[in-house]
Amino acid sequence: MKVLKFGGTSVGSEEAIRQVAKIVIDKAQSDQIAVVVSAVGGVTDKLINIGELAQKHDTGYQTALQDLRALHLDLFEKLTGEKSSTTIDEIINELEEICRGVFLLKELTPKSSDYIVSTGERLSSFIIKEFINKSFDKITLFDSRKVIKTDKHFGHAAVDFEASTKLAQALTLNQINLFPGFIASTHNNETTTLGRGGSDYTAAIMAKLLKAGHLEIWTDVDGIMTSDPRLVKQAHFIDHISYEEALELSHFGAKVIYPPSIQPALEIGIPITIKNTFNPEHQGTEITKEWDQDKTLIRGITSIKDISLINLSGSGMIGIPSFSFRLFKTLSDNKINIILITQASSEHTITIGVAAKDAITAVECLSEEFSTEVKNSIINPIESEDELSIIALVGANMRNQVGVSGQMFNVLGRNGVSIKAIAQGSSERNISAVIVKEDLDKALNVLHESFFLSDSKRINLFIIGTGNVGKAFLSQLQGQFTYLKKHHQLNIKVIGLANSRVMTFMKDGIPLSKWEEKIGESTEKFDRNAFYQYMENYNLRNSIFIDITGSSEIASMYSDILKESVSVVTPNKIAATAPFGEYKALKQTAQRFGSQFLFETNVCAGLPVLSTLSDLIKSGDQVHSVEAVLSGTLNFLFNEYDGTEKFVEVIKKAKKMGYTEPDPRLDLFCEDVKRKILILIRESGYEHEIGEIALESFLPESCVGSTSIDDFYDKVEKEEPHFKAIYDKAKANGTQLRVVASYKDGKASVGLEEISPEHPFFYLEGSDNIVLFYTNRYKAQPLVIKGAGAGADVTASGIFADVLRIAQSDQ
């Protein structure tokens, strides 16, 4: 004997019922089967509405009844070819009589309500029986009310299994045995219902009563998934799961199966399979007593979207056992279900989670129960915290496994998801956490990526700056997109993009091949506060903000961004060279909120200078002194300039090649070099300010006082003899000109120096940079980092490297 249950979507249309009939008849060729069906999709809600209209003395219930009659007669005709049915008319007429009584009395009792809503299953089961009977005559329709007996708790009746078993055993079964789901009756034959998900429960009851070998729940999905696919796109199907795991998942929001339906099957070990009516070839999810010890720790991640937390707290609770008893009894008496419970070991606080719809009633009844204690300040006033959700990790393999909760909390913390309450049962099959509802989507996705090693980890980028470096970065990202997804499981999406004029956003990602087109089409003017608001409202997991500007206004956003647990990557040096207190505060903010603040490209573009320095410090080394040529621009200028072409023309060439800042004066005034050596000093662990760095400028005073870029060019051209004299002197001495930044014994300086051939700086070519670190481990011979230190491509590659460091930091 097999029991098959078909839900409302499976019997929701003519085509769906034809598919159900095909499945049932195919199964009946080899097995004796019992079939349990729900009402036609949407009919139960219509019946509830009819009852409510009648109670309100609204004659509209009569129109709704006729619509209901027409719906079922139309379905009956399409399936059987017959335009009328005495049985359908009788059922609807009985329903009409009950509703007329409700209408006249203006009272809808639970008993009347149960009779009204029972009509849906009685109608659907009759229609399905008549249709199947046309091609398979070994079918009997039973009235579930004559088999399943319950108490008088109308709306959610409790089954009397002893009486029901005797009635079931007395049935004369056919090859196909059809039962309406959801409905039952009292011992006095009064119609009752089994509550939400009652058809699933009916199927499980029948499986137990008939001692079936298998229970199949047919629905509109292929089985139980690792998470809600509407929220987690990478969720996948579970082929096997244990009863206990299924109970945990269904309790915490997995809608495929109703929790009580598992219990009767669990008691006698009947396997349950979840199948898709519209994809019957799919294997579905099998639920059995055993669990897969050799599979993943976590079987599913589920959630309840709308809950509220209620706290009973106060110093007067300590050591007094009656508080818990009164709390739970009061809620029970008011029919309020407790979803989650947690209590501090100090006994000072008991926190419960209830459905959001029950929160007001819970606060009111508990406030009344504990009014004396509140008045006497023994406990605190009872309040609810709303707009919350529960997420739960479920898996039998979590038992005795170290680190699961740690991984869960670490992943959530890094993404700025604050945990309000935690609960874990002694069975260790479930770890639950209460979070702010607006973080639910993000939390589910980061947990799924972490525990299920999803096909790819999504990284969400918000970028301001589409100049030379920005273009180069986006080009590199486009070129590596497929490689990173295939070989490193990174799915990097650009969600927001802005230049100085406009901005554009796409939550599913701006196509990298069309980013210029998308930003060109945008009419939304750029506003830094609006850009930040988009990031905050999207609230996406694994988000990174990339500032590819030189703007102090954009840099001022970093603190707020880091507080949202969004990491920051930037070649903009303003934040890292701000007053030391502000620089330190940014570092601390990133650490506190689980975000990262990376600025590798602040020094030597794409060279791994700061990351190498960080590794030295973390591993216990100490930097004593630094010598460096830090400006690729200035190095290019003094390598290119030989007196045959004016110095100003070499500057213009460097700007055209992308080696200089948009305003080349920042390079020539050596402000950029000062910022870079300051960053190296600070990242070496020393407190230093930019004003403490001594500067010997190689520019004449007239050039320093320029009022614009063009004015600067004019003055540099007039001072050509000055630059020619510097070059001629170095050439005569057999030296090379380098702008050198150094730090030693707490003092820092920047200036133009003549470098002799035996020094490492002598042989620098083009726009190369070089940094020498003298440390405890590198005393006689310094640690040398050398390479291209300017240009859009190398700077973009440094930004890319920082993005990848963040993306892979928890992998």
Tab-separated table of C-alpha atoms in Angstrom, residues 495-641:
chain	number	residue	atom	x	y	z
A	495	ILE	CA	25.911	46.885	-8.712
A	496	GLY	CA	26.488	50.639	-8.634
A	497	LEU	CA	28.658	52.802	-10.890
A	498	ALA	CA	29.196	56.545	-10.897
A	499	ASN	CA	31.314	59.275	-12.400
A	500	SER	CA	31.331	62.949	-11.485
A	501	ARG	CA	28.122	63.555	-13.440
A	502	VAL	CA	25.757	60.573	-13.218
A	503	MET	CA	25.264	57.229	-11.496
A	504	THR	CA	23.477	54.003	-12.335
A	505	PHE	CA	22.450	50.892	-10.364
A	506	MET	CA	21.297	47.357	-11.188
A	507	LYS	CA	20.666	44.987	-8.281
A	508	ASP	CA	21.471	41.929	-10.406
A	509	GLY	CA	24.603	43.523	-11.821
A	510	ILE	CA	25.510	45.979	-14.585
A	511	PRO	CA	26.649	44.005	-17.680
A	512	LEU	CA	30.415	44.484	-17.780
A	513	SER	CA	30.423	44.603	-21.570
A	514	LYS	CA	27.872	47.442	-21.513
A	515	TRP	CA	28.891	49.533	-18.514
A	516	GLU	CA	29.803	52.576	-20.640
A	517	GLU	CA	26.470	52.335	-22.433
A	518	LYS	CA	24.548	52.003	-19.155
A	519	ILE	CA	26.219	54.943	-17.467
A	520	GLY	CA	25.908	56.955	-20.690
A	521	GLU	CA	22.148	56.347	-20.707
A	522	SER	CA	21.689	57.272	-17.044
A	523	THR	CA	19.826	60.469	-16.227
A	524	GLU	CA	20.280	60.168	-12.461
A	525	LYS	CA	22.685	62.879	-11.366
A	526	PHE	CA	25.533	61.817	-9.135
A	527	ASP	CA	25.073	62.606	-5.478
A	528	ARG	CA	27.356	60.957	-2.933
A	529	ASN	CA	24.662	60.781	-0.263
A	530	ALA	CA	22.200	59.195	-2.686
A	531	PHE	CA	24.899	56.718	-3.780
A	532	TYR	CA	25.462	55.741	-0.155
A	533	GLN	CA	21.698	55.386	0.352
A	534	TYR	CA	21.479	52.952	-2.553
A	535	MET	CA	24.196	50.802	-0.970
A	536	GLU	CA	22.475	50.868	2.397
A	537	ASN	CA	19.026	50.072	0.973
A	538	TYR	CA	20.291	47.198	-1.183
A	539	ASN	CA	21.955	45.722	1.926
A	540	LEU	CA	23.775	43.121	-0.170
A	541	ARG	CA	26.155	40.504	1.191
A	542	ASN	CA	29.884	40.641	0.462
A	543	SER	CA	29.724	44.282	-0.637
A	544	ILE	CA	32.817	46.329	-1.502
A	545	PHE	CA	32.922	50.077	-2.123
A	546	ILE	CA	35.660	51.192	-4.539
A	547	ASP	CA	36.659	54.856	-4.619
A	548	ILE	CA	38.732	55.604	-7.737
A	549	THR	CA	38.770	59.367	-7.250
A	550	GLY	CA	40.972	61.888	-5.527
A	551	SER	CA	37.991	63.481	-3.786
A	552	SER	CA	38.041	64.389	-0.110
A	553	GLU	CA	34.224	64.363	-0.113
A	554	ILE	CA	34.141	60.738	-1.234
A	555	ALA	CA	36.842	59.840	1.298
A	556	SER	CA	34.688	61.360	4.046
A	557	MET	CA	32.099	58.610	3.364
A	558	TYR	CA	34.408	55.744	4.369
A	559	SER	CA	33.545	55.679	8.051
A	560	ASP	CA	29.800	55.386	7.445
A	561	ILE	CA	30.354	52.783	4.735
A	562	LEU	CA	32.596	50.647	6.954
A	563	LYS	CA	29.972	50.818	9.705
A	564	GLU	CA	27.563	49.104	7.290
A	565	SER	CA	30.048	46.193	7.145
A	566	VAL	CA	30.887	47.165	3.577
A	567	SER	CA	34.605	46.979	2.825
A	568	VAL	CA	36.459	49.876	1.178
A	569	VAL	CA	39.129	49.634	-1.536
A	570	THR	CA	40.736	52.795	-2.849
A	571	PRO	CA	43.782	54.373	-4.512
A	572	ASN	CA	42.623	57.678	-2.967
A	573	LYS	CA	45.277	58.650	-0.391
A	574	ILE	CA	43.275	61.285	1.455
A	575	ALA	CA	41.828	59.030	4.173
A	576	ALA	CA	45.075	57.176	4.919
A	577	THR	CA	46.980	60.482	5.220
A	578	ALA	CA	44.398	62.372	7.270
A	579	PRO	CA	45.317	63.308	10.842
A	580	PHE	CA	46.522	60.192	12.642
A	581	GLY	CA	43.453	60.032	14.890
A	582	GLU	CA	41.130	59.886	11.874
A	583	TYR	CA	43.308	57.270	10.144
A	584	LYS	CA	43.351	55.124	13.270
A	585	ALA	CA	39.590	55.531	13.739
A	586	LEU	CA	38.949	54.185	10.218
A	587	LYS	CA	41.099	51.137	10.946
A	588	GLN	CA	39.244	50.533	14.215
A	589	THR	CA	35.842	50.999	12.551
A	590	ALA	CA	36.690	48.402	9.927
A	591	GLN	CA	37.804	45.972	12.619
A	592	ARG	CA	34.747	46.569	14.778
A	593	PHE	CA	32.217	46.097	11.986
A	594	GLY	CA	33.873	43.146	10.272
A	595	SER	CA	34.760	45.095	7.137
A	596	GLN	CA	38.134	45.775	5.532
A	597	PHE	CA	39.850	49.036	4.556
A	598	LEU	CA	42.453	48.277	1.863
A	599	PHE	CA	44.514	50.826	-0.014
A	600	GLU	CA	47.390	48.872	-1.564
A	601	THR	CA	47.438	51.226	-4.541
A	602	ASN	CA	48.101	54.255	-2.322
A	603	VAL	CA	51.799	53.352	-2.580
A	604	CYS	CA	53.530	52.171	-5.788
A	605	ALA	CA	50.295	51.465	-7.697
A	606	GLY	CA	49.975	47.700	-8.145
A	607	LEU	CA	53.192	46.662	-6.401
A	608	PRO	CA	52.560	44.484	-3.297
A	609	VAL	CA	54.204	46.962	-0.934
A	610	LEU	CA	51.574	47.433	1.759
A	611	SER	CA	50.516	43.771	1.760
A	612	THR	CA	54.158	42.706	2.171
A	613	LEU	CA	54.646	45.261	4.924
A	614	SER	CA	51.496	43.991	6.660
A	615	ASP	CA	52.813	40.422	6.528
A	616	LEU	CA	56.113	41.542	8.078
A	617	ILE	CA	54.390	43.316	10.968
A	618	LYS	CA	51.887	40.519	11.593
A	619	SER	CA	54.666	37.934	11.679
A	620	GLY	CA	56.527	39.881	14.381
A	621	ASP	CA	59.124	41.817	12.409
A	622	GLN	CA	59.853	45.494	13.100
A	623	VAL	CA	60.708	48.160	10.553
A	624	HIS	CA	63.602	50.452	11.527
A	625	SER	CA	64.030	52.536	8.394
A	626	VAL	CA	62.618	52.977	4.902
A	627	GLU	CA	64.174	54.346	1.719
A	628	ALA	CA	62.058	54.629	-1.375
A	629	VAL	CA	61.495	56.106	-4.776
A	630	LEU	CA	57.734	56.377	-4.587
A	631	SER	CA	56.694	58.458	-7.552
A	632	GLY	CA	56.507	56.659	-10.859
A	633	THR	CA	55.665	60.030	-12.348
A	634	LEU	CA	58.788	61.784	-11.078
A	635	ASN	CA	60.967	58.807	-11.887
A	636	PHE	CA	59.589	58.836	-15.441
A	637	LEU	CA	60.258	62.566	-15.738
A	638	PHE	CA	63.893	62.355	-14.647
A	639	ASN	CA	64.513	59.222	-16.728
A	640	GLU	CA	63.021	60.846	-19.831
A	641	TYR	CA	64.442	64.337	-19.457
